Short mmCIF file of C-alpha atoms in Angstrom, two decimals:
data_model
loop_
_atom_site.label_atom_id
_atom_site.label_comp_id
_atom_site.label_asym_id
_atom_site.label_seq_id
_atom_site.Cartn_x
_atom_site.Cartn_y
_atom_site.Cartn_z
CA MET S 1 46.92 -36.79 -18.38
CA LEU S 2 49.48 -33.98 -18.59
CA HIS S 3 52.53 -35.67 -20.15
CA SER S 4 54.30 -36.67 -23.33
CA ASP S 5 56.11 -39.92 -24.06
CA SER S 6 59.25 -37.88 -24.82
CA TRP S 7 59.38 -36.59 -21.24
CA LYS S 8 61.68 -38.27 -18.74
CA GLN S 9 60.17 -40.51 -16.06
CA PHE S 10 60.88 -39.91 -12.35
CA LYS S 11 59.82 -41.40 -9.04
CA ILE S 12 58.66 -38.74 -6.60
CA LYS S 13 61.14 -39.95 -3.95
CA ASP S 14 63.97 -39.24 -6.41
CA ILE S 15 63.00 -35.61 -7.06
CA ALA S 16 61.60 -34.45 -3.71
CA SER S 17 62.05 -34.73 0.02
CA ILE S 18 58.88 -36.17 1.54
CA GLY S 19 57.52 -35.20 4.94
CA ARG S 20 54.49 -34.24 6.99
CA GLY S 21 53.35 -31.54 9.33
CA ARG S 22 52.56 -31.97 13.02
CA VAL S 23 49.48 -32.35 15.17
CA ILE S 24 47.82 -28.93 15.45
CA SER S 25 44.62 -28.75 17.47
CA SER S 26 41.75 -26.30 17.15
CA VAL S 27 42.51 -25.31 20.76
CA GLU S 28 46.05 -24.30 19.76
CA ILE S 29 44.64 -22.29 16.85
CA SER S 30 42.14 -20.50 19.13
CA GLN S 31 44.92 -19.41 21.54
CA GLN S 32 46.99 -17.40 19.04
CA ASP S 33 47.81 -13.73 19.64
CA ASN S 34 48.62 -12.65 16.08
CA PRO S 35 47.62 -15.48 13.74
CA LEU S 36 49.13 -14.70 10.33
CA TYR S 37 50.23 -18.04 8.92
CA PRO S 38 47.76 -20.56 7.49
CA VAL S 39 47.41 -24.07 8.88
CA TYR S 40 46.65 -26.56 6.12
CA SER S 41 44.85 -29.75 7.10
CA SER S 42 43.29 -32.72 5.33
CA GLN S 43 40.14 -30.76 4.56
CA THR S 44 39.82 -29.53 0.99
CA SER S 45 37.30 -26.74 1.48
CA ASN S 46 38.71 -23.23 1.87
CA GLU S 47 41.88 -24.37 0.04
CA GLY S 48 42.58 -26.70 2.98
CA ILE S 49 42.94 -23.88 5.53
CA MET S 50 41.95 -25.00 9.02
CA GLY S 51 43.01 -21.79 10.78
CA TYR S 52 46.04 -19.59 11.43
CA LEU S 53 49.03 -19.58 13.81
CA ASP S 54 51.41 -16.88 15.05
CA ASN S 55 54.41 -18.73 13.61
CA PHE S 56 55.18 -20.96 10.65
CA MET S 57 56.89 -24.31 10.09
CA PHE S 58 57.53 -24.10 6.34
CA GLU S 59 58.59 -21.38 3.93
CA GLY S 60 58.88 -21.51 0.16
CA GLU S 61 57.35 -23.58 -2.59
CA TYR S 62 55.89 -26.94 -1.59
CA ILE S 63 53.36 -29.46 -2.75
CA ASN S 64 51.05 -30.85 -0.13
CA TRP S 65 48.43 -33.53 -0.34
CA THR S 66 45.68 -34.94 1.84
CA THR S 67 46.92 -38.25 3.26
CA ASP S 68 43.74 -39.51 4.95
CA GLY S 69 39.99 -39.42 4.51
CA ALA S 70 37.46 -39.01 1.74
CA ASN S 71 39.70 -36.50 -0.06
CA ALA S 72 42.94 -38.48 0.24
CA GLY S 73 45.22 -37.75 -2.68
CA THR S 74 44.00 -34.18 -3.26
CA VAL S 75 47.05 -32.10 -4.21
CA PHE S 76 47.72 -28.42 -3.50
CA TYR S 77 50.54 -26.07 -4.51
CA ARG S 78 51.78 -23.93 -1.60
CA ASP S 79 54.04 -20.91 -1.69
CA GLY S 80 55.00 -18.73 1.24
CA LYS S 81 55.04 -19.22 5.00
CA PHE S 82 52.62 -21.80 6.37
CA ASN S 83 51.92 -24.70 8.72
CA CYS S 84 50.72 -28.19 7.97
CA THR S 85 49.00 -30.79 10.13
CA ASN S 86 50.08 -34.40 10.41
CA VAL S 87 47.37 -35.51 7.95
CA CYS S 88 49.08 -33.61 5.15
CA GLY S 89 51.99 -34.93 3.18
CA LEU S 90 54.60 -32.43 1.99
CA LEU S 91 56.98 -32.47 -0.96
CA LYS S 92 59.94 -30.12 -1.34
CA LEU S 93 61.34 -30.38 -4.85
CA GLY S 94 64.87 -29.76 -6.00
CA ASP S 95 65.75 -26.63 -8.00
CA GLU S 96 65.74 -28.54 -11.28
CA PHE S 97 61.93 -28.92 -11.14
CA ASP S 98 59.09 -26.40 -11.29
CA THR S 99 57.01 -27.03 -8.18
CA TYR S 100 53.81 -25.60 -9.62
CA PHE S 101 54.11 -27.74 -12.76
CA VAL S 102 54.79 -30.90 -10.76
CA SER S 103 51.74 -30.12 -8.59
CA LEU S 104 49.59 -30.09 -11.75
CA VAL S 105 50.96 -33.45 -12.87
CA LEU S 106 50.54 -34.98 -9.41
CA ALA S 107 46.98 -33.67 -9.08
CA GLU S 108 46.10 -36.02 -11.93
CA ALA S 109 48.42 -38.90 -11.02
CA THR S 110 47.61 -39.38 -7.33
CA LYS S 111 43.99 -40.43 -7.82
CA LYS S 112 44.90 -43.96 -8.88
CA TYR S 113 47.28 -44.49 -5.92
CA VAL S 114 44.81 -43.82 -3.10
CA SER S 115 44.12 -46.95 -1.01
CA THR S 116 40.33 -47.10 -1.13
CA ASN S 117 39.97 -50.64 0.22
CA LEU S 118 40.18 -49.22 3.76
CA ALA S 119 37.42 -47.67 5.87
CA ASN S 120 39.46 -44.46 5.71
CA PRO S 121 41.07 -43.91 2.26
CA LYS S 122 44.80 -43.12 2.39
CA LEU S 123 47.73 -41.92 0.31
CA MET S 124 50.73 -42.38 2.57
CA ASN S 125 54.25 -40.98 2.13
CA ASN S 126 55.77 -44.27 0.96
CA THR S 127 53.11 -44.64 -1.74
CA MET S 128 53.59 -41.02 -2.83
CA GLY S 129 57.32 -41.66 -3.06
CA SER S 130 56.81 -44.58 -5.43
CA ILE S 131 54.55 -42.68 -7.85
CA GLN S 132 56.19 -42.29 -11.24
CA ILE S 133 55.54 -39.22 -13.37
CA ARG S 134 56.90 -37.92 -16.66
CA LEU S 135 58.42 -34.45 -16.78
CA PRO S 136 59.92 -32.29 -19.53
CA LYS S 137 63.09 -30.26 -19.12
CA LEU S 138 62.86 -27.36 -16.64
CA LYS S 139 62.48 -24.70 -19.35
CA GLU S 140 59.37 -26.43 -20.73
CA GLN S 141 58.02 -27.04 -17.20
CA LYS S 142 58.26 -23.30 -16.55
CA ARG S 143 56.55 -22.38 -19.85
CA ILE S 144 53.65 -24.73 -19.18
CA SER S 145 53.47 -23.58 -15.57
CA ILE S 146 53.14 -19.93 -16.65
CA ALA S 147 50.25 -20.80 -18.98
CA PHE S 148 48.38 -22.69 -16.24
CA ARG S 149 48.99 -19.93 -13.68
CA LYS S 150 47.48 -17.39 -16.08
CA LEU S 151 44.48 -19.66 -16.62
CA ARG S 152 44.04 -20.01 -12.85
CA GLU S 153 44.21 -16.22 -12.42
CA LEU S 154 41.60 -15.71 -15.15
CA LEU S 155 39.31 -18.28 -13.53
CA GLU S 156 39.68 -16.55 -10.16
CA VAL S 157 38.77 -13.17 -11.69
CA HIS S 158 35.77 -14.60 -13.53
CA ASN S 159 34.56 -16.53 -10.48
CA SER S 160 34.87 -13.39 -8.38
CA LEU S 161 32.86 -11.42 -10.96
CA LEU S 162 30.24 -14.16 -11.11
CA THR S 163 29.86 -14.07 -7.32
CA GLU S 164 29.59 -10.28 -7.34
CA TYR S 165 27.02 -10.27 -10.16
CA SER S 166 24.98 -12.93 -8.35
CA ARG S 167 24.94 -10.78 -5.20
CA LEU S 168 23.94 -7.75 -7.23
CA LYS S 169 21.13 -9.70 -8.89
CA GLN S 170 19.82 -10.89 -5.50
CA TYR S 171 19.98 -7.35 -4.13
CA LEU S 172 18.14 -5.87 -7.12
CA LEU S 173 15.47 -8.56 -6.98
CA SER S 174 14.97 -7.99 -3.27
CA GLN S 175 14.59 -4.22 -3.86
CA MET S 176 12.07 -4.70 -6.66
CA PHE S 177 9.59 -6.52 -4.47
CA ILE S 178 9.65 -4.38 -1.33
#
């Protein structure tokens, strides 16, 4: 887990406001004129994007998580203008915390708080609020956050290259046997 015993312990409800999105139907999404802003849902494929709307409900840095279903407890970092459905929990952290860093810590911590004894696994707002995590001072959060962002960017570049090389390989193979 990403922490040190020297870091200070916090409950999520003490460092973030906790909320949810609203019900957004696929019909509403299909009726948009100029859909620019992502709608995040409980799905985890496609980074959780269910579609796009003309307007947005949230702007800035947030953490969201899947509250219901097989992927309950999956955590995402969000930055920008976006929408969120009612099956997504949202955290807005105070300025004394690095949102990206906290999202990394929570991505590991939430797994053990998901209620799996139900037909439909859940990680509700009240449970999220009671989760305790350890955090360093803001300066160290930012340093660690920068390192992990760079790693993520490198992975994205390499995955993109891998996809492109795989396509090229398939194309070349198909041309060889015509």
